[in-house]
Short mmCIF file of N, CA and C in Angstrom, two decimals:
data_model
loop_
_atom_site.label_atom_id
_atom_site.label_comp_id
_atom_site.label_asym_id
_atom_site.label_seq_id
_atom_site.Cartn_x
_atom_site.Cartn_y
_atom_site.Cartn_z
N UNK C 1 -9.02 13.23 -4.98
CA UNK C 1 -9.84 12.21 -4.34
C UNK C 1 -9.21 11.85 -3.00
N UNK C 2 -9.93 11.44 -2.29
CA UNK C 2 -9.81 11.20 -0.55
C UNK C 2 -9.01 9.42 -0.90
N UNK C 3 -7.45 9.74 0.37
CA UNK C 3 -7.11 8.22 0.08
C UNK C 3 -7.67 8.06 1.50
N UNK C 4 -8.05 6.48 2.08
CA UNK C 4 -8.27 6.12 2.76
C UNK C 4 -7.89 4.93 3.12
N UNK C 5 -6.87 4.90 4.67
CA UNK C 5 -6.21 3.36 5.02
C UNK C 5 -7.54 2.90 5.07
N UNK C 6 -6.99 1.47 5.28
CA UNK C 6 -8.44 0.70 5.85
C UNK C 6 -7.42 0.23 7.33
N UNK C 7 -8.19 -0.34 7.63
CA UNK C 7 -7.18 -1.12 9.35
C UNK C 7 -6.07 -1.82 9.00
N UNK C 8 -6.73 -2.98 7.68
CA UNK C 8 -5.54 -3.68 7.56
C UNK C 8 -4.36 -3.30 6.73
N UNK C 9 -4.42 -2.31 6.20
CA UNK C 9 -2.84 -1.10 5.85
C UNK C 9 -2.57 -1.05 6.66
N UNK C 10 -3.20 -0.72 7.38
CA UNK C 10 -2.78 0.56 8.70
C UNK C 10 -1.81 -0.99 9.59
N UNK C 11 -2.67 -1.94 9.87
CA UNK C 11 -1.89 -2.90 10.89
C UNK C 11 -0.51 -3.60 9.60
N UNK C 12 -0.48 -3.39 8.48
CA UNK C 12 0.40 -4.01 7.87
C UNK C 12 1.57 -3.14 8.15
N UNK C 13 1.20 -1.68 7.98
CA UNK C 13 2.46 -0.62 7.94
C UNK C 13 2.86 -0.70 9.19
N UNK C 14 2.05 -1.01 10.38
CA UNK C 14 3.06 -1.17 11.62
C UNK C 14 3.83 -2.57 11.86
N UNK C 15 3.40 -3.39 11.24
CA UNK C 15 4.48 -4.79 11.30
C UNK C 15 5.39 -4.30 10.29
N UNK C 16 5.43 -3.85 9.32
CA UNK C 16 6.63 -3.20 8.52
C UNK C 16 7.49 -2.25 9.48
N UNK C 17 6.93 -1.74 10.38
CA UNK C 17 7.95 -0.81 11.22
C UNK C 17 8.82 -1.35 12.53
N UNK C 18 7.25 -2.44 12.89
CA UNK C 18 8.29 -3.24 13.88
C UNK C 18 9.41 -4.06 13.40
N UNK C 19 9.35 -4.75 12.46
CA UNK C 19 10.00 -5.45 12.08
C UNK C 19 11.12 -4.99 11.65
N UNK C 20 11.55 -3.88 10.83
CA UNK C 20 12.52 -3.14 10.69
C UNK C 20 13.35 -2.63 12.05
N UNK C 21 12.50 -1.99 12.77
CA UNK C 21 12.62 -1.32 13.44
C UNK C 21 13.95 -2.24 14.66
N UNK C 22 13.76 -3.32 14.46
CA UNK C 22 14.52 -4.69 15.23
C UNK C 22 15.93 -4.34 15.02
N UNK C 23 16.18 -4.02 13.77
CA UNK C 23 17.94 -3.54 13.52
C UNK C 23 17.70 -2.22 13.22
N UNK C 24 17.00 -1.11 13.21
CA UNK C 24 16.91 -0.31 12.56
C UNK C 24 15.67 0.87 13.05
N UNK C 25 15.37 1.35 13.75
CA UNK C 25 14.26 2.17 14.39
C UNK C 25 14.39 3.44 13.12
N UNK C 26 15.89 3.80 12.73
CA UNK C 26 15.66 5.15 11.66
C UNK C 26 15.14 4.78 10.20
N UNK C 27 15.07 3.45 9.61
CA UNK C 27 15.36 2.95 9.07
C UNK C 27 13.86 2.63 8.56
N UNK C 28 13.62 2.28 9.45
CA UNK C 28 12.25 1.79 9.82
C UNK C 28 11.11 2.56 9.35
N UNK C 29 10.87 4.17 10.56
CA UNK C 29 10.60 5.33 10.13
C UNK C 29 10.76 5.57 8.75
N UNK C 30 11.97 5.86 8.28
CA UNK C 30 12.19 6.34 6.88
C UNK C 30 11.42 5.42 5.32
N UNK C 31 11.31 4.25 6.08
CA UNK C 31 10.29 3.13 5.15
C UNK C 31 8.77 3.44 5.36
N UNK C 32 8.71 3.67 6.36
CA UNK C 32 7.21 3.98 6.88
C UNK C 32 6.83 5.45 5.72
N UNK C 33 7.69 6.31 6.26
CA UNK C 33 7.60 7.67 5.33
C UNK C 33 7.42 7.43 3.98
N UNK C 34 8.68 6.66 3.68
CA UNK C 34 8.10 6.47 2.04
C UNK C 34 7.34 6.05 1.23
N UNK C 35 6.38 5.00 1.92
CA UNK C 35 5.22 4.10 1.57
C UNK C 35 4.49 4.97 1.82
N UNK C 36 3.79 5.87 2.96
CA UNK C 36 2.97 6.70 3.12
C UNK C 36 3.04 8.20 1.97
N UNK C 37 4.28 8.51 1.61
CA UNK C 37 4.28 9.58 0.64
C UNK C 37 3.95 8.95 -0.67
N UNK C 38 4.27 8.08 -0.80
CA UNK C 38 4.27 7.28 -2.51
C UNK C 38 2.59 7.19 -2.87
N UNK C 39 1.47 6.83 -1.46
CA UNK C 39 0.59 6.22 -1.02
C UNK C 39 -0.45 7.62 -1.56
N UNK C 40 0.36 8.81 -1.28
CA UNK C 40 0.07 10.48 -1.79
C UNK C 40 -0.56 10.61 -3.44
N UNK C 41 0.26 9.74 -4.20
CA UNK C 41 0.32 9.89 -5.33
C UNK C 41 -1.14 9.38 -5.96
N UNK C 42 -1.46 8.34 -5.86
CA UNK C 42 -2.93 7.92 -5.95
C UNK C 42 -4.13 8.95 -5.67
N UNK C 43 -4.04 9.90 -4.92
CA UNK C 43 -5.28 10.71 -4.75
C UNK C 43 -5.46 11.63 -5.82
N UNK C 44 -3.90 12.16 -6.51
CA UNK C 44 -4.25 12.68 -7.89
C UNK C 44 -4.40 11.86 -8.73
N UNK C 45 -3.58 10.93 -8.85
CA UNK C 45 -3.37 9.93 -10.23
C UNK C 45 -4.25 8.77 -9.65
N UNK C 46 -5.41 8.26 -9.30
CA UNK C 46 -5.78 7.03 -8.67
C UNK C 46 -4.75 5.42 -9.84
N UNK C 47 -5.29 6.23 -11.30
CA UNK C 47 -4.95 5.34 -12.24
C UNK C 47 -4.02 4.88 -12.88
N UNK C 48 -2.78 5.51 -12.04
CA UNK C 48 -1.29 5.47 -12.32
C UNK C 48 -0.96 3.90 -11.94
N UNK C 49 -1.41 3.69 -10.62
CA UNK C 49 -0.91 2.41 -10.37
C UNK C 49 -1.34 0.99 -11.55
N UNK C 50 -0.39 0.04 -11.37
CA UNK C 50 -1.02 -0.89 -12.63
C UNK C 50 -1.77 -1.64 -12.06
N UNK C 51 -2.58 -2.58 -13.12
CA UNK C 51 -3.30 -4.05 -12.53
C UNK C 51 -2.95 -4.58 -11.63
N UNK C 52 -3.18 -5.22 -10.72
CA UNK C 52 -2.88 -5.86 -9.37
C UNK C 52 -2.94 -7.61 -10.08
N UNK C 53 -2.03 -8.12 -10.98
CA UNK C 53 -1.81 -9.61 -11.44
C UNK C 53 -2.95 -10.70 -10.97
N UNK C 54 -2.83 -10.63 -8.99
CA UNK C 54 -3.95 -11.34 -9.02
C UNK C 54 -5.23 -11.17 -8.76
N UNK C 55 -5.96 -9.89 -9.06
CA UNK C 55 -7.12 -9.62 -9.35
C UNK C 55 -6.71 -8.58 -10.11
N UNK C 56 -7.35 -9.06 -11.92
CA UNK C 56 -7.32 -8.90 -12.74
C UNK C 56 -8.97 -7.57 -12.93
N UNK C 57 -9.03 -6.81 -11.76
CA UNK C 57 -10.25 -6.26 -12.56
C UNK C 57 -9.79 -4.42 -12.53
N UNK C 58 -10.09 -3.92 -13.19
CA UNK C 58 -9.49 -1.85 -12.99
C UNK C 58 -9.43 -1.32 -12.10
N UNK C 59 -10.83 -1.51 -11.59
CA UNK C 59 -10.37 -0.78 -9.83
C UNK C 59 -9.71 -1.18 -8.87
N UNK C 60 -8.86 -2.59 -8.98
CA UNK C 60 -8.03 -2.97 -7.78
C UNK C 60 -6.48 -2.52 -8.62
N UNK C 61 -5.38 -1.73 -7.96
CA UNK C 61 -4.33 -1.55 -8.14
C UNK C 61 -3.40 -1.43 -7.76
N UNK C 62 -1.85 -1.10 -7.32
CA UNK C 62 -0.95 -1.22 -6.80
C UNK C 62 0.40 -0.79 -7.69
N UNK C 63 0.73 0.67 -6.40
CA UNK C 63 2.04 1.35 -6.49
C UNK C 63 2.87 0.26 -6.11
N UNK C 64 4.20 0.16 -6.93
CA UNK C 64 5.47 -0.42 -5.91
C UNK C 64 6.42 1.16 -5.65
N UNK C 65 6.64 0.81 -4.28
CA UNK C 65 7.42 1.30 -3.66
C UNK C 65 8.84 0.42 -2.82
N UNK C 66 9.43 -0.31 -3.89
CA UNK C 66 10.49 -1.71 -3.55
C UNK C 66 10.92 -1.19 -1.99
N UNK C 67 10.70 -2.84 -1.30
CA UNK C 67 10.35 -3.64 -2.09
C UNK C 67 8.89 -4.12 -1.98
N UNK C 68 8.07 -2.90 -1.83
CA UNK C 68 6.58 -3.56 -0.67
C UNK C 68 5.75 -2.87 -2.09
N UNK C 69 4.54 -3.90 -1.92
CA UNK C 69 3.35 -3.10 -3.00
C UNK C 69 2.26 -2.83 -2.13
N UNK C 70 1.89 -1.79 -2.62
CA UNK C 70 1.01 -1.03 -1.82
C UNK C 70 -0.43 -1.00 -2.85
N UNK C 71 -1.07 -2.22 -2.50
CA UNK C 71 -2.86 -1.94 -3.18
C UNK C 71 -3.43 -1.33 -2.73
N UNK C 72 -4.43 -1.02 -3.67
CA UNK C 72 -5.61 0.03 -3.23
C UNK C 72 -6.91 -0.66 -4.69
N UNK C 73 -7.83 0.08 -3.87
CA UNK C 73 -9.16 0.08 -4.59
C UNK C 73 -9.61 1.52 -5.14
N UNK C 74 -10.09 1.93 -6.35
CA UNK C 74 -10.83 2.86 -6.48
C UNK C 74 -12.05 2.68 -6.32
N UNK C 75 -12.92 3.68 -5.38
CA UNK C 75 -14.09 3.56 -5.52
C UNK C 75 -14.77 5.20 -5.88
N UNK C 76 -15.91 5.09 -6.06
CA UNK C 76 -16.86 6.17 -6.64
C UNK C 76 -15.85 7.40 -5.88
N UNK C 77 -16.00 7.73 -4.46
CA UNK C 77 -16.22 8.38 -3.72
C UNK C 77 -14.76 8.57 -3.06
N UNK C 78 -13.58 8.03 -2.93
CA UNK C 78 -12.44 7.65 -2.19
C UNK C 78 -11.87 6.42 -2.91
N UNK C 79 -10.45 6.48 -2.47
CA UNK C 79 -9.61 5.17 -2.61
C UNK C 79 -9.24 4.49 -1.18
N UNK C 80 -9.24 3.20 -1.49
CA UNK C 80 -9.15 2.29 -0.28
C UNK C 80 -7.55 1.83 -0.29
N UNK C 81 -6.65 2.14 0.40
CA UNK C 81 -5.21 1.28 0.54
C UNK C 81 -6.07 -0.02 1.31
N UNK C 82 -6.01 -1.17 0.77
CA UNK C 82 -6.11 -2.06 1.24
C UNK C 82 -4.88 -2.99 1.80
N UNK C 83 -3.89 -2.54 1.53
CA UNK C 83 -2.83 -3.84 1.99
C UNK C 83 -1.67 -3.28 1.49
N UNK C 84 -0.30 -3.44 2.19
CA UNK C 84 1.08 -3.13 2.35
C UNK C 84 1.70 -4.64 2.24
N UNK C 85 2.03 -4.85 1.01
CA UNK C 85 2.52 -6.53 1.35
C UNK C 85 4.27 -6.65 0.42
N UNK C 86 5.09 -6.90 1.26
CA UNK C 86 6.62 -7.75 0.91
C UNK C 86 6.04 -7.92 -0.99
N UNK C 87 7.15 -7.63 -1.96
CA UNK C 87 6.40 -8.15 -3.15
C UNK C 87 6.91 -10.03 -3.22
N UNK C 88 7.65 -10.22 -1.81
CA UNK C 88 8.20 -12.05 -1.92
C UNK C 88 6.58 -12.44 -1.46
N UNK C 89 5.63 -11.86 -0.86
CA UNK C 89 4.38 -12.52 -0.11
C UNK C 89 4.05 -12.68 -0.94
N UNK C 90 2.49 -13.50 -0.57
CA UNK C 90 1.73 -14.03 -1.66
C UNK C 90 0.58 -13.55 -1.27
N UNK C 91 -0.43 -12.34 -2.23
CA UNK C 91 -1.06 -11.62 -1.92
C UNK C 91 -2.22 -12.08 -1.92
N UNK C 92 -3.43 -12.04 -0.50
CA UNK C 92 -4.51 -12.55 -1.04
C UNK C 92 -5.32 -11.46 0.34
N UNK C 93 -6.39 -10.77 -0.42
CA UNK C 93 -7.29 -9.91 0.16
C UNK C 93 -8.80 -10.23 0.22
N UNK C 94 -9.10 -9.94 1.65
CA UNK C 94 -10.95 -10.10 1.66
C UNK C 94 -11.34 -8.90 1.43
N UNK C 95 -12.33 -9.39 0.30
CA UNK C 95 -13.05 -8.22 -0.07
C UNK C 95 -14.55 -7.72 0.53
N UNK C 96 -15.00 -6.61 0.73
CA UNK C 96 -16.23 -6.25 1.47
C UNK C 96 -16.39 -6.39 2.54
#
């Protein structure tokens, strides 16, 4: 199945890089890499990742890749990474 960022992955994974990137530019990169390879795993397994705690419904889910969780949506057709979030944040997503 097709993964697909949405924008706001996409703008989360670059504040994850800048922000690293402040003490750390290799460091940074190498976090970026690993969230994006881990992010791999969902297009075979969509259903590997578990429940997402605060939306309790099947198709919303989330790999950890410590210390950041990486949600996503399954849908019919593709999966949606919706959001790259710190697991200290407090996760809250607009949906549609």
């Amino acid at each position: 199945m097709r993964v697909h960022w949405t924008e706001n992955a996409i703008n989360h994974l670059l504040g994850i890089y800048e922000y690293i990137s402040q003490n750390s530019p290799y460091y940074a990169e190498r976090m970026v890499d690993r969230l994006t390879r881990r992010s791999e795993q969902i297009a075979n397994f969509p259903m590997s990742g578990r429940k997402v705690p605060e939306y309790p419904v099947e198709n919303i889910r989330e790999l950890i890749e410590k210390p950041y969780r990486i949600v996503y949506r399954i849908k019919k057709d593709q999966i949606d990474v919706l959001a790259i979030v710190h697991s200290a944040q407090v996760l809250s997503l607009d949906f549609e």
